CSV table of C-alpha atoms and ligand atoms in Angstrom, one decimal:
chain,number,residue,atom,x,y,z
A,1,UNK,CA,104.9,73.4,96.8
A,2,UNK,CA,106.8,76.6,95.9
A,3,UNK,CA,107.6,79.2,98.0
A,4,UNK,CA,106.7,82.7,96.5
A,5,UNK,CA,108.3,85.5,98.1
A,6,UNK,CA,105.8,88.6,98.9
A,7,UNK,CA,105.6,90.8,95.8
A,8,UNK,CA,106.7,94.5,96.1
A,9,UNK,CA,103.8,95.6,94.5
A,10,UNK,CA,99.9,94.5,95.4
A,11,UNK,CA,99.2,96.3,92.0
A,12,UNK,CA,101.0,96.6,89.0
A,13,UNK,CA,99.7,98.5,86.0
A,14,UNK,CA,101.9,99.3,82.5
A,15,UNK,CA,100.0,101.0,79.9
A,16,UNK,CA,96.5,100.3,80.7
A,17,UNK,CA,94.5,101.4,78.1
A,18,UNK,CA,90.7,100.9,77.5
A,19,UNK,CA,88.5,102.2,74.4
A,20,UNK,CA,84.8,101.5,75.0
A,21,UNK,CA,83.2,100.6,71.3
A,22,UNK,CA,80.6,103.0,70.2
A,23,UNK,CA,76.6,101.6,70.4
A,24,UNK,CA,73.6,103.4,69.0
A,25,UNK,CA,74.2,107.6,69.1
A,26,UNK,CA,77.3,107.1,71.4
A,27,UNK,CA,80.5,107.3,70.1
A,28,UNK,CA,83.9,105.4,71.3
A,29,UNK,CA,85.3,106.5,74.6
A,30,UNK,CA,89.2,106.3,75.4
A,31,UNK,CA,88.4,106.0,79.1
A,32,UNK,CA,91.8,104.8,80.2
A,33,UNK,CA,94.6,106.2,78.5
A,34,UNK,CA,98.0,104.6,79.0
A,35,UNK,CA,97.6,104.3,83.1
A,36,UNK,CA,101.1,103.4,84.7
A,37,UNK,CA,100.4,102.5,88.4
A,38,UNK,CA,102.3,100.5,91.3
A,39,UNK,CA,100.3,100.3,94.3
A,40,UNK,CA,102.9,99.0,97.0
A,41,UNK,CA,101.9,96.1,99.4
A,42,UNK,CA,100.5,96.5,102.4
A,43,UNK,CA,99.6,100.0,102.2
A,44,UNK,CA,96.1,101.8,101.9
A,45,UNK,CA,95.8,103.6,98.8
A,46,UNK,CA,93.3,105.6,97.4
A,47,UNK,CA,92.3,106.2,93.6
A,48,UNK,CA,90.6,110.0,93.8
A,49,UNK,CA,88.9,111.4,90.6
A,50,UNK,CA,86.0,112.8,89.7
A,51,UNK,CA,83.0,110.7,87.9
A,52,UNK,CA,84.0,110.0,84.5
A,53,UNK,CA,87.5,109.5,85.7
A,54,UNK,CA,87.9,106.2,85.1
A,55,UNK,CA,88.0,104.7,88.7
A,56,UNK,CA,85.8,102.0,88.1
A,57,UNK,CA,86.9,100.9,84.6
A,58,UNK,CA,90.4,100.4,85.9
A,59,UNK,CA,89.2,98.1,88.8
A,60,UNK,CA,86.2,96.4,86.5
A,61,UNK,CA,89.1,95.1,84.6
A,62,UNK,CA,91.2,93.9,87.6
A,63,UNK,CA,88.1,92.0,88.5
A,64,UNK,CA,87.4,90.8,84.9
A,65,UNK,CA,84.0,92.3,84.4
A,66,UNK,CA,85.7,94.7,81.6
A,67,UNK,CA,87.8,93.4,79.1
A,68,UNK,CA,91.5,95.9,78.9
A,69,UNK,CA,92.2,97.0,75.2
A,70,UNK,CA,95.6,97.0,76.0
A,71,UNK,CA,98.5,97.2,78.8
A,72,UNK,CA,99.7,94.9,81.0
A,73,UNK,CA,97.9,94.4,84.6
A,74,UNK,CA,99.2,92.3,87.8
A,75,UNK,CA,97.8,92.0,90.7
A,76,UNK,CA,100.1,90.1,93.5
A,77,UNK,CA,102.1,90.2,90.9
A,78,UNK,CA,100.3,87.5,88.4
A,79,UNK,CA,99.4,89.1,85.1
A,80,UNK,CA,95.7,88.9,84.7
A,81,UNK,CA,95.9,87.2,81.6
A,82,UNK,CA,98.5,84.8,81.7
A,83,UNK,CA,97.6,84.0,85.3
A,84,UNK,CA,94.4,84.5,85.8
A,85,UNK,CA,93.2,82.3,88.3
A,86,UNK,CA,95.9,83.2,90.7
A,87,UNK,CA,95.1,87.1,89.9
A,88,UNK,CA,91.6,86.6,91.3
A,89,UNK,CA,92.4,84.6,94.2
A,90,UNK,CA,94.1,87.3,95.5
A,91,UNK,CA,91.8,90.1,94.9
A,92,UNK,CA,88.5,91.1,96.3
A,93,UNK,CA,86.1,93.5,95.1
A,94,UNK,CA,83.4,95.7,96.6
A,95,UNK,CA,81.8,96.7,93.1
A,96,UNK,CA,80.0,100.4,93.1
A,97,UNK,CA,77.1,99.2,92.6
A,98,UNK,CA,74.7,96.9,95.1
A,99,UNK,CA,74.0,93.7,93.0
A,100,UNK,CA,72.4,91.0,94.9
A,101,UNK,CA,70.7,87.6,94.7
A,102,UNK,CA,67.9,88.7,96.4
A,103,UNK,CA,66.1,85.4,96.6
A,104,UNK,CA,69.3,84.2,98.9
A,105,UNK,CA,70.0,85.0,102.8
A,106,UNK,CA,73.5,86.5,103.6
A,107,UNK,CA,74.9,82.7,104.6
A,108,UNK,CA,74.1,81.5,101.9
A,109,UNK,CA,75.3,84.2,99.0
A,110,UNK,CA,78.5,83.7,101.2
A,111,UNK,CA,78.8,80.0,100.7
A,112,UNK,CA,77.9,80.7,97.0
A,113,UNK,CA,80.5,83.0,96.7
A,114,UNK,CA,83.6,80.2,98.4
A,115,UNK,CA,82.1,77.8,96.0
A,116,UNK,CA,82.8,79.9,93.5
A,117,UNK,CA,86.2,80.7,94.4
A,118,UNK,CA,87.1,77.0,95.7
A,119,UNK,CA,87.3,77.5,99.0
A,120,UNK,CA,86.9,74.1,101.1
A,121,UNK,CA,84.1,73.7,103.2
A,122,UNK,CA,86.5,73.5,106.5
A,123,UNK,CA,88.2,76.7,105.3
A,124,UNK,CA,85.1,78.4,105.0
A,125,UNK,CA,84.6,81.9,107.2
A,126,UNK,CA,81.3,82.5,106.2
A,127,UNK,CA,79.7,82.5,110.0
A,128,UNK,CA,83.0,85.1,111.2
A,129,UNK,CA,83.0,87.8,108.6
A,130,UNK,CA,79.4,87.9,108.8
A,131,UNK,CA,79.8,88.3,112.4
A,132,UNK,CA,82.6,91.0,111.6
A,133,UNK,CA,80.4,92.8,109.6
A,134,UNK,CA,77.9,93.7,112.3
A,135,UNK,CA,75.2,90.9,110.3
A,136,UNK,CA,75.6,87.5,112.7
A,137,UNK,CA,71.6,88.5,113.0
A,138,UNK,CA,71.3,88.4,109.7
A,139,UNK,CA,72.4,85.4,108.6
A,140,UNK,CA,69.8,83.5,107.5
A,141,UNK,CA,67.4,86.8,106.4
A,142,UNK,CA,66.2,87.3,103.2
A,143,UNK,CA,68.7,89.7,101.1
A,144,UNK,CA,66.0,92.0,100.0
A,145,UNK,CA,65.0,92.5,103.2
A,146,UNK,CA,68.4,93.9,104.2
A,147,UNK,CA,68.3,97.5,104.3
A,148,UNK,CA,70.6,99.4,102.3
A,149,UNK,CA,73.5,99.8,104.6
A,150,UNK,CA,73.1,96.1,105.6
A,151,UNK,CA,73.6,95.1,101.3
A,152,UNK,CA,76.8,97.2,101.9
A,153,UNK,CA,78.0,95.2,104.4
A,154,UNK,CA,77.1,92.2,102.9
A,155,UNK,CA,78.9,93.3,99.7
A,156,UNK,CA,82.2,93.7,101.7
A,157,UNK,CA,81.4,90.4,103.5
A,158,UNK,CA,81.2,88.8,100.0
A,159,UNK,CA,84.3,90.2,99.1
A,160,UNK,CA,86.3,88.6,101.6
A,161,UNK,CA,85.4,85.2,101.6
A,162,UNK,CA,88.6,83.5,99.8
A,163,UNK,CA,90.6,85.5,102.2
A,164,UNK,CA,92.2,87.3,99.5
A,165,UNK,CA,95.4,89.8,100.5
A,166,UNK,CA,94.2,92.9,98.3
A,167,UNK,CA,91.0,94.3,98.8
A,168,UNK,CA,89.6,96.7,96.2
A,169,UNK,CA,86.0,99.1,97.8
A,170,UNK,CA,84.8,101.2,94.6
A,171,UNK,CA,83.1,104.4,95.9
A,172,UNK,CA,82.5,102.5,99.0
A,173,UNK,CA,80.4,105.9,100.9
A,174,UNK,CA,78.3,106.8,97.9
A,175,UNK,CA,74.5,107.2,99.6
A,176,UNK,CA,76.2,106.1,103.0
A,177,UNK,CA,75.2,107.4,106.4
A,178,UNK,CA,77.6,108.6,108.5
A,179,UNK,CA,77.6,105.9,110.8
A,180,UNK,CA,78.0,103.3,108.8
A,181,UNK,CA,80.5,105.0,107.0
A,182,UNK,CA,82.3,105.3,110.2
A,183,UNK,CA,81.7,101.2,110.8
A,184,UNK,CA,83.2,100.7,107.5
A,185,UNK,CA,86.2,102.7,107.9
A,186,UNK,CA,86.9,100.7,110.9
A,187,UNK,CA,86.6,97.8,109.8
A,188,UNK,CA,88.5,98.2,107.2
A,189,UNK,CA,91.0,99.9,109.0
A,190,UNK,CA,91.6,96.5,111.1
A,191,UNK,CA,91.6,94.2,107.9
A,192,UNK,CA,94.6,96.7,107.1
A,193,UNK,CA,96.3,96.3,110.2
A,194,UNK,CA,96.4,92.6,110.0
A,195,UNK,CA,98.0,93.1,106.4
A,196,UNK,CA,95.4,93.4,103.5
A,197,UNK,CA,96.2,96.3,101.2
A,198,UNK,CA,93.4,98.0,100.4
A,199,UNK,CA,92.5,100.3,97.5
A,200,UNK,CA,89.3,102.5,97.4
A,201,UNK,CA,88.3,105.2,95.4
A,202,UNK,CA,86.1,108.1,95.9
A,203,UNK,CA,85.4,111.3,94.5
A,204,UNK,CA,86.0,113.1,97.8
A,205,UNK,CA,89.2,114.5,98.8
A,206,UNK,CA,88.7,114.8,102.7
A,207,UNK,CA,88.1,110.8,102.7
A,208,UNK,CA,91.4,109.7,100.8
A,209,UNK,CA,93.1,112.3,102.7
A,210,UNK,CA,91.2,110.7,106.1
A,211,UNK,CA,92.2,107.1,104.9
A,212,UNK,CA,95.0,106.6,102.9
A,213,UNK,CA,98.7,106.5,103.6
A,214,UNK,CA,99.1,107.2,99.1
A,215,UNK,CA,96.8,109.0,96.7
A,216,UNK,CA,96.7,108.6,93.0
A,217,UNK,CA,94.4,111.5,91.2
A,218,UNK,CA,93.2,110.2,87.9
A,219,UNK,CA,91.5,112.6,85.7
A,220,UNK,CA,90.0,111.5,82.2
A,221,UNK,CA,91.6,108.3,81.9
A,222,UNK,CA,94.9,109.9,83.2
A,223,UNK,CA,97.2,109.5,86.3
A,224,UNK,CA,98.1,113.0,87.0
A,225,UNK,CA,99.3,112.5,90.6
A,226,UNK,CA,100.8,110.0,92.4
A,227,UNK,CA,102.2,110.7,96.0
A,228,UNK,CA,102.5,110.1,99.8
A,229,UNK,CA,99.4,111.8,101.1
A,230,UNK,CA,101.5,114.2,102.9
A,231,UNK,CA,103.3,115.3,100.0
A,232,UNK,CA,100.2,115.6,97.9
A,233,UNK,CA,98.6,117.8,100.9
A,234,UNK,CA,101.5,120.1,101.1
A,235,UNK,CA,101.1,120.8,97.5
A,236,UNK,CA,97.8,122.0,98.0
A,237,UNK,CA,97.9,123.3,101.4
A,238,UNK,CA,95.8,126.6,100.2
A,239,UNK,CA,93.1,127.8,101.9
A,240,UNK,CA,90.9,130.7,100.8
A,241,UNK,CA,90.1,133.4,103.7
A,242,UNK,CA,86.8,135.7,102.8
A,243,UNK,CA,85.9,138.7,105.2
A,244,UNK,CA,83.4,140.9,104.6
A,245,UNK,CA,84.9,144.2,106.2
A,246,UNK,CA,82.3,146.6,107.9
A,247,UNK,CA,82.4,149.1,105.0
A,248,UNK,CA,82.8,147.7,102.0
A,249,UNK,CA,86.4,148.5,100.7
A,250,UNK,CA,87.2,150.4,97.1
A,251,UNK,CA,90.5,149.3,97.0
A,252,UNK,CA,93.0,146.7,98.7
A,253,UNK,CA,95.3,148.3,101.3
A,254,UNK,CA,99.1,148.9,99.9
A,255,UNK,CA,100.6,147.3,103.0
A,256,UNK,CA,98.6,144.5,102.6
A,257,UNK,CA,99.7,143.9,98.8
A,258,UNK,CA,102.6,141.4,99.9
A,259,UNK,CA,99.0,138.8,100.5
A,260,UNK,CA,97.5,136.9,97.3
A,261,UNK,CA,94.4,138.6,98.0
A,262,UNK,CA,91.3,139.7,95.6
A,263,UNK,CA,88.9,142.5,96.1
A,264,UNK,CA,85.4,141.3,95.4
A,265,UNK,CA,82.4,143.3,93.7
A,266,UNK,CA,80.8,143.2,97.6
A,267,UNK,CA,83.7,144.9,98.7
A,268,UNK,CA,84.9,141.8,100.4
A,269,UNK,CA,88.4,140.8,100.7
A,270,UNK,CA,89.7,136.9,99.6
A,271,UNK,CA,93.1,136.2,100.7
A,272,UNK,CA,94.3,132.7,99.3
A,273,UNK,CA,97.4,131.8,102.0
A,274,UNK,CA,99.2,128.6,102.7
A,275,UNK,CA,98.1,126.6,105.6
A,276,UNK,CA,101.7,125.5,106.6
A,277,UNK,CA,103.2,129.0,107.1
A,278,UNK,CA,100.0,131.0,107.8
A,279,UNK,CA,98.0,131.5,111.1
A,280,UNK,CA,94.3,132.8,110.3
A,281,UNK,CA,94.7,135.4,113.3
A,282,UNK,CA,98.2,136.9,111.8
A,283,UNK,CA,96.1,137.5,108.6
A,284,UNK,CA,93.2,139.3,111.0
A,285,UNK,CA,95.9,140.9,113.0
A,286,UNK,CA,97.3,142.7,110.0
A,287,UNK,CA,93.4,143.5,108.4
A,288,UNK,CA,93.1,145.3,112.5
A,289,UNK,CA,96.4,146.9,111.7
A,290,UNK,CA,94.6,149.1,108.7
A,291,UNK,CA,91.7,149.5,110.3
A,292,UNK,CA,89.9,147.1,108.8
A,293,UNK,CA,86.8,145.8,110.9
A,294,UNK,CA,85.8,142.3,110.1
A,295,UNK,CA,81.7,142.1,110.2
A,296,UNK,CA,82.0,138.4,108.7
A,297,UNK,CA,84.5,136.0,108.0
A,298,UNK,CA,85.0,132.5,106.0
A,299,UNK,CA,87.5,130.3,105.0
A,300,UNK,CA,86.9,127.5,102.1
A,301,UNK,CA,89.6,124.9,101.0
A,302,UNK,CA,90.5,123.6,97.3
A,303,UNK,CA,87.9,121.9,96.3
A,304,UNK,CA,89.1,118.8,93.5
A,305,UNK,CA,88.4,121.4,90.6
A,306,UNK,CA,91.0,122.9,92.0
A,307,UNK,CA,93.1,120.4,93.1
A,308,UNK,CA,93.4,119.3,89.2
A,309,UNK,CA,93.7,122.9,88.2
A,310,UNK,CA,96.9,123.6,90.0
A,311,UNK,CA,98.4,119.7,89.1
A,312,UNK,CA,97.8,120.0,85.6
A,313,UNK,CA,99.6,123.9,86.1
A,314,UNK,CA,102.4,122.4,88.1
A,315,UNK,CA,103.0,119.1,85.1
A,316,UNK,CA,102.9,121.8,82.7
A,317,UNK,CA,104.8,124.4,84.0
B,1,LIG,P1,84.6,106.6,87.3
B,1,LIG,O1,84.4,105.3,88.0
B,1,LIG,O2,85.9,107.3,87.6
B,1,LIG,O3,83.4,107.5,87.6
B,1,LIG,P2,84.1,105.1,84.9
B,1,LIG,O4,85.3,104.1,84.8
B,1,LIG,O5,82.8,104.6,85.3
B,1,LIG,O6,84.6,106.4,85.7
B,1,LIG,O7,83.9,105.8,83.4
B,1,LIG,C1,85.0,106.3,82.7
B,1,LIG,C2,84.4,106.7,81.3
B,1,LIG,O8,84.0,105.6,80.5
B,1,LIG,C3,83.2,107.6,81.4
B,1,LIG,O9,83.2,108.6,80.4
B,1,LIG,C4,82.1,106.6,81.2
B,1,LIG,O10,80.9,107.3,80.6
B,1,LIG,C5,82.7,105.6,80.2
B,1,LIG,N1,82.1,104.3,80.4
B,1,LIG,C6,82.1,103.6,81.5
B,1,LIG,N2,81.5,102.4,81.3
B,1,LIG,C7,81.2,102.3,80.0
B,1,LIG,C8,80.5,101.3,79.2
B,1,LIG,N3,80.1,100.2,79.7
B,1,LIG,N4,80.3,101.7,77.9
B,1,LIG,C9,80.7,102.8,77.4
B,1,LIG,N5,81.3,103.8,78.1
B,1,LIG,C10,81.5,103.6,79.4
B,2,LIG,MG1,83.0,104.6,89.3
């Protein structure tokens, strides 16, 4: 047997490119274009973008579902197409969307699944990660009785049966209640902690900022951020503050012109500041100061309009 040392990278990406062909009315769509990625072992990384990004593309050809129409992808460092079956043994996938044998119980989709992936019978998991997974009473069910949460589960269950060391969860949440979203966090938190890296993406901000130690922001087929968390959050560490004074104000105050602040048509005040060197009762403390009587008050955060607003400024600029 060879002894491989542990790669540097749990994913590798050079290039990736993928055209989808044009069918009927629709035309071709370049929905990756030229993605450079290295997603370090061992860490919990998260692939943010809005829908249309190109989130799932990039994963559906990691998994093999979608054929790459050029690049070079690793994962565990085996290429997928000169290594294949090594590149699949060490990934698992939580596809997007639920697609289930129904006609099977959880046990046995599970023992389907290690068939598939040649796992021998005394290697086999199957009864712990259903237990893991909050299903041990589920085991022998019928999978369209499972509810929706339960097919989830089950999905991640399914994922993990060759024990692989990268786990992939595409828009994991979508139509999730909160506490199974919670359940799943943990979990997955733990299978981190005992050394799988794990990738997920979402659409939400707040949850790859909750989860992830590294964020990539992909935006039409583009990678147009790639960063610690930290240093991704400290780029966009802007808040918006909104009062509504208790008369309406004609103009902004001169000694408050040093603030990036906005008069609105309500007479409202919006003062955009930077969470890191601003306290919200400073900025009320200085409205006080000019006599200024707050009726109402809000404050709203970047949402990920923004967020790719102010990258695609900051690349450019
Ligand atoms: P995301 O997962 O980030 O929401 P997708 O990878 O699903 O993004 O989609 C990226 C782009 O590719 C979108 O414009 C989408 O319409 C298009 N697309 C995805 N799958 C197909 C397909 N099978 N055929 C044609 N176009 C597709
Ligand atoms: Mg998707």
């Amino acid at each position: 047997m060879t002894v491989r040392s542990l790669p540097k990278n749990a994913i590798e990406l050079i290039g990736l490119e993928k055209t989808y062909p044009a069918s009927g009315k629709v035309g071709a769509k370049r929905a990756l274009k030229g993605i450079n990625l290295e997603i370090p072992r061992g860490s919990i990384f998260g692939l943010l973008g809005p829908n249309g990004a190109g989130k799932s593309t990039m994963i559906n050809i990691l998994s093999r579902l979608v054929n790459k129409s050029g690049g070079v992808a690793q994962i565990w460092g085996y290429d997928i197409d000169k290594n294949p079956r090594e590149a699949a043994a060490a990934l698992g996938v939580v596809p997007q969307e639920i697609n289930m044998d129904p006609f099977f119980t959880p046990r046995e989709s599970m023992e389907l699944m290690a068939g598939f992936y040649g796992v021998p019978k005394r290697e086999r998991r199957t009864d712990e990660i259903l237990e893991a997974l909050g299903l041990g009473d589920k085991k022998d069910a019928w999978v369209r009785q499972l509810s929706g949460g339960m097919k989830r589960r089950l999905m991640v269950a399914k994922a993990l049966v060759h024990a692989p060391p990268v786990l992939i969860l595409d828009e994991p949440t979508a139509g999730v209640d909160v506490e199974l979203r919670r359940q799943l966090w943990e979990y997955v938190k733990s299978l981190h902690a005992l050394g799988t890296t794990i990738i997920l993406t979402t659409h939400y901000l707040e949850e790859a900022q909750e989860m992830c130690d590294q964020i990539a922001i992909i935006n039409h087929g583009e990678v147009i951020a790639c960063e610690p968390t930290e240093t991704l959050l400290t780029r966009l560490d802007r808040k918006t503050l909104t009062v509504q004074p208790l008369e309406p104000l004609t103009a902004i105050p001169a000694a408050l012109s040093d603030l990036d602040a906005e008069l609105r048509p309500d007479g409202g005040l919006a003062i955009t500041y930077r969470l890191a060197n601003t306290q919200i009762s400073e900025l009320l403390n200085r409205l006080n100061n000019e006599g200024i009587m707050v009726k109402d008050l809000a404050t709203t955060e970047p949402d990920l309009e923004d967020v790719f607003v102010s990258m695609t400024s900051t690349t450019n600029a």
